[in-house]
Amino acid sequence: MPVLLVTGSSGLIGSEVATYFHELGYVVHGVDSNQRAVFFGPAGDTRWNQQRLEATLPRFRHNELDVRDRAGILALVAEVKPDLVVHCAAQPSHDRAAAIPFDDFDTNAVGTLNLLQAVRVSCPETPFVHLSTNKVYGDRPNGIALRELETRWDYDDPAFADGIGESYPIDQSTHSLFGASKVAADVLVQEYGRYFGIPTCVLRGGCLTGPQHSGVELHGFLSYLVKCNIEGKQYRVFGYKGKQVRDNIHAHDVARFIQAFADAPRVAEVYNLGGGRDNSVSIIEGFERISQLSGRPMNWEYVEAPRIGDHMCYISDLSKMREHYPSWDITKSLDDIFEEIHASTLQRRA
Ligand SMILES: NC(=O)c1ccc[n+]([C@@H]2O[C@H](COP(=O)([O-])OP(=O)(O)OC[C@H]3O[C@@H](n4cnc5c(N)ncnc54)[C@H](O)[C@@H]3O)[C@@H](O)[C@H]2O)c1
């Protein structure tokens, strides 16, 4: 049976990937240290998701391991010799990184290096898929001409009608320390492809979402927004009139793309991975959608100052993904995403 090693397996993307590849017949080794609870407190705790995987997937093995543990990672990869590595473990919040710069860099950059080197030593033929982020572009997308619509910002430059592509510059802009540590990882993953020939893939995520997110204010946009609506908790909007736009992709469509890549791997590829224009939504549009679904008003306050480095409008251009892997496309619409998150949030509270 093929073997998958997935880090961050108790998180949103890691758990989806674990479940998806288990269904395809893989033995799945998950690596997670529940560090999300350390980063974000009890609301970020992912043990419930780990337990769910252990209870439902017979060929799932949880490894209580920190990606910063170099010897541990080298030993695990040498032992299981995976046929596919999907690296999802991370400190994922740009705001949080400023308070914990060493934890952030050690996890995001050094943890990725540990895993890459382990693959180079033990299984250099193995496809290595890395979850990067659109924050590698820093706040430079805010320099694209924008127009203000009633409920959202949009690009006012025909060159970006389909969104932002992979050739967009990544430097000379404000990234947050998180964006900087993810740039280091992103470039390392490309380098282990180009320099050593490992089939590596960098996925620069927009908003990755789905029902398994442990959303908190600092990370997990839609999951946290839905949770606030259902609990009647006040949601804070930081700047840009609440018209900032994110494109949302369901974790299932992320896993489907990873399968497409694993089936026909390439070397040192980079893709912008988001929901594209059809799955884009502004914060205030998101309020409207969830209120209609739940029948509850959104309780929110406005904070004038935007988050440092926050994008006013970010839409991923998906044409490279579609061109390289024509059998792949988005299958979960924004409606599907809202409905699933809404249903699962209610269920988790029951
Ligand atoms: N969710 C998004 O909107 C989004 C957007 C862009 C990029 N990404 C990237 O996708 C990846 C997955 O994101 P997610 O939303 O699933 O995050 P998540 O926080 O839900 O999951 C990450 C998991 O990694 C674990 N982890 C963190 N540090 C660890 C460490 N040092 N050792 C072992 N485990 C550790 C956490 O406990 C958590 O369970 C991350 O690299 C993130 O930067 C996510």
Short mmCIF file of N, CA, C and O in Angstrom, two decimals, residues 46-114:
data_model
loop_
_atom_site.label_atom_id
_atom_site.label_comp_id
_atom_site.label_asym_id
_atom_site.label_seq_id
_atom_site.Cartn_x
_atom_site.Cartn_y
_atom_site.Cartn_z
N THR A 46 -6.44 21.35 18.47
CA THR A 46 -6.85 20.47 17.35
C THR A 46 -6.94 18.99 17.76
O THR A 46 -7.05 18.12 16.91
N ARG A 47 -6.89 18.73 19.09
CA ARG A 47 -6.96 17.31 19.52
C ARG A 47 -8.23 16.63 19.05
O ARG A 47 -8.23 15.45 18.72
N TRP A 48 -9.37 17.38 19.05
CA TRP A 48 -10.64 16.79 18.62
C TRP A 48 -10.53 16.21 17.22
O TRP A 48 -11.07 15.14 16.92
N ASN A 49 -9.75 16.89 16.39
CA ASN A 49 -9.62 16.47 14.99
C ASN A 49 -8.69 15.25 14.89
O ASN A 49 -8.94 14.32 14.13
N GLN A 50 -7.63 15.27 15.69
CA GLN A 50 -6.73 14.11 15.76
C GLN A 50 -7.52 12.87 16.18
O GLN A 50 -7.41 11.79 15.58
N GLN A 51 -8.35 13.04 17.23
CA GLN A 51 -9.13 11.90 17.74
C GLN A 51 -10.12 11.42 16.70
O GLN A 51 -10.36 10.22 16.54
N ARG A 52 -10.69 12.35 15.95
CA ARG A 52 -11.63 11.99 14.90
C ARG A 52 -10.93 11.13 13.84
O ARG A 52 -11.45 10.09 13.41
N LEU A 53 -9.72 11.53 13.46
CA LEU A 53 -8.98 10.75 12.46
C LEU A 53 -8.66 9.36 13.00
O LEU A 53 -8.82 8.35 12.30
N GLU A 54 -8.18 9.32 14.26
CA GLU A 54 -7.80 8.02 14.84
C GLU A 54 -9.02 7.10 14.96
O GLU A 54 -8.91 5.88 14.81
N ALA A 55 -10.18 7.70 15.22
CA ALA A 55 -11.39 6.88 15.41
C ALA A 55 -11.98 6.40 14.08
O ALA A 55 -12.63 5.36 14.03
N THR A 56 -11.74 7.16 13.01
CA THR A 56 -12.45 6.84 11.76
C THR A 56 -11.56 6.24 10.67
O THR A 56 -12.08 5.66 9.72
N LEU A 57 -10.24 6.41 10.77
CA LEU A 57 -9.36 5.93 9.69
C LEU A 57 -8.46 4.80 10.20
O LEU A 57 -7.48 5.05 10.90
N PRO A 58 -8.77 3.55 9.86
CA PRO A 58 -8.01 2.42 10.41
C PRO A 58 -6.52 2.42 10.04
O PRO A 58 -5.70 1.91 10.78
N ARG A 59 -6.18 2.99 8.89
CA ARG A 59 -4.76 2.98 8.48
C ARG A 59 -4.08 4.32 8.78
O ARG A 59 -3.07 4.65 8.18
N PHE A 60 -4.64 5.07 9.72
CA PHE A 60 -4.03 6.35 10.13
C PHE A 60 -3.20 6.14 11.39
O PHE A 60 -3.65 5.53 12.35
N ARG A 61 -1.95 6.61 11.38
CA ARG A 61 -1.09 6.56 12.58
C ARG A 61 -0.72 7.98 12.96
O ARG A 61 -0.14 8.70 12.15
N HIS A 62 -1.04 8.36 14.20
CA HIS A 62 -0.65 9.69 14.67
C HIS A 62 0.76 9.64 15.26
O HIS A 62 1.07 8.78 16.07
N ASN A 63 1.60 10.56 14.84
CA ASN A 63 2.95 10.68 15.41
C ASN A 63 3.02 12.00 16.16
O ASN A 63 2.94 13.07 15.54
N GLU A 64 3.14 11.92 17.45
CA GLU A 64 3.21 13.13 18.28
C GLU A 64 4.62 13.70 18.17
O GLU A 64 5.51 13.37 18.96
N LEU A 65 4.82 14.50 17.16
CA LEU A 65 6.18 14.94 16.83
C LEU A 65 6.13 16.39 16.38
O LEU A 65 5.19 16.80 15.70
N ASP A 66 7.15 17.15 16.75
CA ASP A 66 7.24 18.55 16.35
C ASP A 66 8.16 18.63 15.13
O ASP A 66 9.23 18.00 15.13
N VAL A 67 7.76 19.38 14.12
CA VAL A 67 8.60 19.44 12.91
C VAL A 67 9.95 20.12 13.20
O VAL A 67 10.87 20.01 12.40
N ARG A 68 10.06 20.79 14.35
CA ARG A 68 11.35 21.39 14.71
C ARG A 68 12.33 20.35 15.24
O ARG A 68 13.52 20.62 15.38
N ASP A 69 11.81 19.16 15.57
CA ASP A 69 12.64 18.08 16.11
C ASP A 69 13.35 17.40 14.94
O ASP A 69 12.85 16.45 14.34
N ARG A 70 14.53 17.91 14.65
CA ARG A 70 15.24 17.46 13.43
C ARG A 70 15.52 15.96 13.45
O ARG A 70 15.26 15.26 12.47
N ALA A 71 16.05 15.48 14.58
CA ALA A 71 16.39 14.05 14.66
C ALA A 71 15.13 13.20 14.52
O ALA A 71 15.12 12.17 13.84
N GLY A 72 14.06 13.66 15.15
CA GLY A 72 12.79 12.92 15.09
C GLY A 72 12.24 12.84 13.67
O GLY A 72 11.77 11.80 13.22
N ILE A 73 12.31 13.96 12.96
CA ILE A 73 11.80 13.99 11.57
C ILE A 73 12.67 13.12 10.66
O ILE A 73 12.16 12.34 9.85
N LEU A 74 13.99 13.24 10.82
CA LEU A 74 14.88 12.41 9.98
C LEU A 74 14.61 10.93 10.21
O LEU A 74 14.54 10.13 9.27
N ALA A 75 14.41 10.56 11.50
CA ALA A 75 14.19 9.14 11.84
C ALA A 75 12.84 8.66 11.29
O ALA A 75 12.75 7.55 10.73
N LEU A 76 11.81 9.48 11.42
CA LEU A 76 10.48 9.05 10.96
C LEU A 76 10.46 8.85 9.45
O LEU A 76 9.94 7.85 8.94
N VAL A 77 11.03 9.81 8.72
CA VAL A 77 11.02 9.70 7.25
C VAL A 77 11.85 8.48 6.82
O VAL A 77 11.46 7.73 5.90
N ALA A 78 12.97 8.26 7.49
CA ALA A 78 13.80 7.09 7.16
C ALA A 78 13.03 5.79 7.43
O ALA A 78 13.14 4.82 6.68
N GLU A 79 12.22 5.80 8.49
CA GLU A 79 11.50 4.59 8.86
C GLU A 79 10.32 4.31 7.90
O GLU A 79 10.16 3.19 7.42
N VAL A 80 9.52 5.33 7.62
CA VAL A 80 8.29 5.05 6.84
C VAL A 80 8.49 5.19 5.33
O VAL A 80 7.67 4.72 4.57
N LYS A 81 9.58 5.82 4.91
CA LYS A 81 9.87 6.02 3.47
C LYS A 81 8.58 6.30 2.68
O LYS A 81 8.13 5.48 1.86
N PRO A 82 8.01 7.47 2.90
CA PRO A 82 6.71 7.76 2.28
C PRO A 82 6.78 7.84 0.75
O PRO A 82 7.82 8.18 0.19
N ASP A 83 5.65 7.55 0.12
CA ASP A 83 5.52 7.71 -1.34
C ASP A 83 5.06 9.11 -1.68
O ASP A 83 5.09 9.52 -2.85
N LEU A 84 4.57 9.82 -0.66
CA LEU A 84 4.11 11.20 -0.86
C LEU A 84 4.25 11.94 0.47
O LEU A 84 3.90 11.39 1.52
N VAL A 85 4.79 13.16 0.40
CA VAL A 85 4.86 14.01 1.61
C VAL A 85 4.04 15.26 1.35
O VAL A 85 4.18 15.90 0.31
N VAL A 86 3.15 15.58 2.30
CA VAL A 86 2.38 16.82 2.22
C VAL A 86 2.64 17.59 3.52
O VAL A 86 2.33 17.10 4.61
N HIS A 87 3.22 18.75 3.37
CA HIS A 87 3.70 19.50 4.54
C HIS A 87 2.73 20.65 4.86
O HIS A 87 2.75 21.68 4.18
N CYS A 88 1.93 20.45 5.90
CA CYS A 88 0.91 21.45 6.27
C CYS A 88 1.17 22.06 7.65
O CYS A 88 0.46 22.99 8.04
N ALA A 89 2.11 21.52 8.42
CA ALA A 89 2.35 22.06 9.77
C ALA A 89 2.94 23.45 9.65
O ALA A 89 3.87 23.68 8.88
N ALA A 90 2.40 24.39 10.41
CA ALA A 90 2.92 25.75 10.35
C ALA A 90 2.38 26.58 11.50
O ALA A 90 1.35 26.25 12.11
N GLN A 91 3.08 27.65 11.78
CA GLN A 91 2.51 28.76 12.52
C GLN A 91 1.84 29.59 11.43
O GLN A 91 2.52 30.19 10.60
N PRO A 92 0.51 29.64 11.39
CA PRO A 92 -0.16 30.16 10.19
C PRO A 92 -0.63 31.62 10.24
O PRO A 92 -1.22 32.07 9.27
N SER A 93 -0.36 32.34 11.33
CA SER A 93 -0.94 33.68 11.45
C SER A 93 0.09 34.78 11.30
O SER A 93 1.11 34.77 11.99
N HIS A 94 -0.19 35.77 10.46
CA HIS A 94 0.78 36.86 10.32
C HIS A 94 0.78 37.76 11.56
O HIS A 94 1.82 38.22 11.97
N ASP A 95 -0.39 37.98 12.15
CA ASP A 95 -0.41 38.84 13.34
C ASP A 95 0.31 38.19 14.52
O ASP A 95 1.02 38.84 15.28
N ARG A 96 0.15 36.89 14.68
CA ARG A 96 0.72 36.18 15.84
C ARG A 96 2.26 36.14 15.76
O ARG A 96 2.94 36.15 16.79
N ALA A 97 2.78 36.10 14.54
CA ALA A 97 4.22 35.90 14.37
C ALA A 97 5.06 36.96 15.07
O ALA A 97 6.15 36.66 15.59
N ALA A 98 4.56 38.20 15.12
CA ALA A 98 5.36 39.29 15.71
C ALA A 98 5.65 39.02 17.18
O ALA A 98 6.71 39.40 17.69
N ALA A 99 4.75 38.33 17.87
CA ALA A 99 4.94 38.06 19.30
C ALA A 99 5.83 36.84 19.53
O ALA A 99 6.39 36.69 20.62
N ILE A 100 5.93 35.97 18.55
CA ILE A 100 6.69 34.72 18.73
C ILE A 100 7.62 34.48 17.53
O ILE A 100 7.51 33.46 16.84
N PRO A 101 8.56 35.42 17.30
CA PRO A 101 9.36 35.33 16.06
C PRO A 101 10.20 34.06 15.96
O PRO A 101 10.34 33.50 14.87
N PHE A 102 10.74 33.59 17.10
CA PHE A 102 11.58 32.38 17.01
C PHE A 102 10.73 31.14 16.74
O PHE A 102 11.08 30.30 15.91
N ASP A 103 9.62 31.04 17.48
CA ASP A 103 8.73 29.89 17.24
C ASP A 103 8.23 29.88 15.81
O ASP A 103 8.12 28.84 15.17
N ASP A 104 7.91 31.08 15.32
CA ASP A 104 7.38 31.19 13.96
C ASP A 104 8.43 30.74 12.94
O ASP A 104 8.16 29.88 12.09
N PHE A 105 9.63 31.29 13.05
CA PHE A 105 10.66 30.96 12.04
C PHE A 105 11.11 29.50 12.17
O PHE A 105 11.30 28.80 11.18
N ASP A 106 11.30 29.07 13.43
CA ASP A 106 11.76 27.69 13.63
C ASP A 106 10.75 26.69 13.07
O ASP A 106 11.11 25.67 12.49
N THR A 107 9.46 26.98 13.26
CA THR A 107 8.43 26.07 12.74
C THR A 107 8.34 26.17 11.22
O THR A 107 8.43 25.16 10.52
N ASN A 108 8.15 27.38 10.73
CA ASN A 108 7.84 27.54 9.30
C ASN A 108 9.04 27.31 8.39
O ASN A 108 8.92 26.63 7.37
N ALA A 109 10.17 27.89 8.74
CA ALA A 109 11.33 27.79 7.85
C ALA A 109 12.17 26.56 8.20
O ALA A 109 12.41 25.68 7.35
N VAL A 110 12.60 26.47 9.47
CA VAL A 110 13.52 25.38 9.84
C VAL A 110 12.79 24.03 9.81
O VAL A 110 13.35 23.02 9.37
N GLY A 111 11.53 24.01 10.23
CA GLY A 111 10.75 22.77 10.18
C GLY A 111 10.66 22.24 8.74
O GLY A 111 10.77 21.05 8.49
N THR A 112 10.47 23.16 7.80
CA THR A 112 10.39 22.77 6.39
C THR A 112 11.74 22.23 5.91
O THR A 112 11.81 21.21 5.21
N LEU A 113 12.82 22.89 6.32
CA LEU A 113 14.16 22.42 5.95
C LEU A 113 14.40 21.02 6.50
O LEU A 113 14.94 20.15 5.80
N ASN A 114 13.98 20.79 7.75
CA ASN A 114 14.17 19.45 8.35
C ASN A 114 13.51 18.38 7.49
O ASN A 114 14.09 17.32 7.22
#
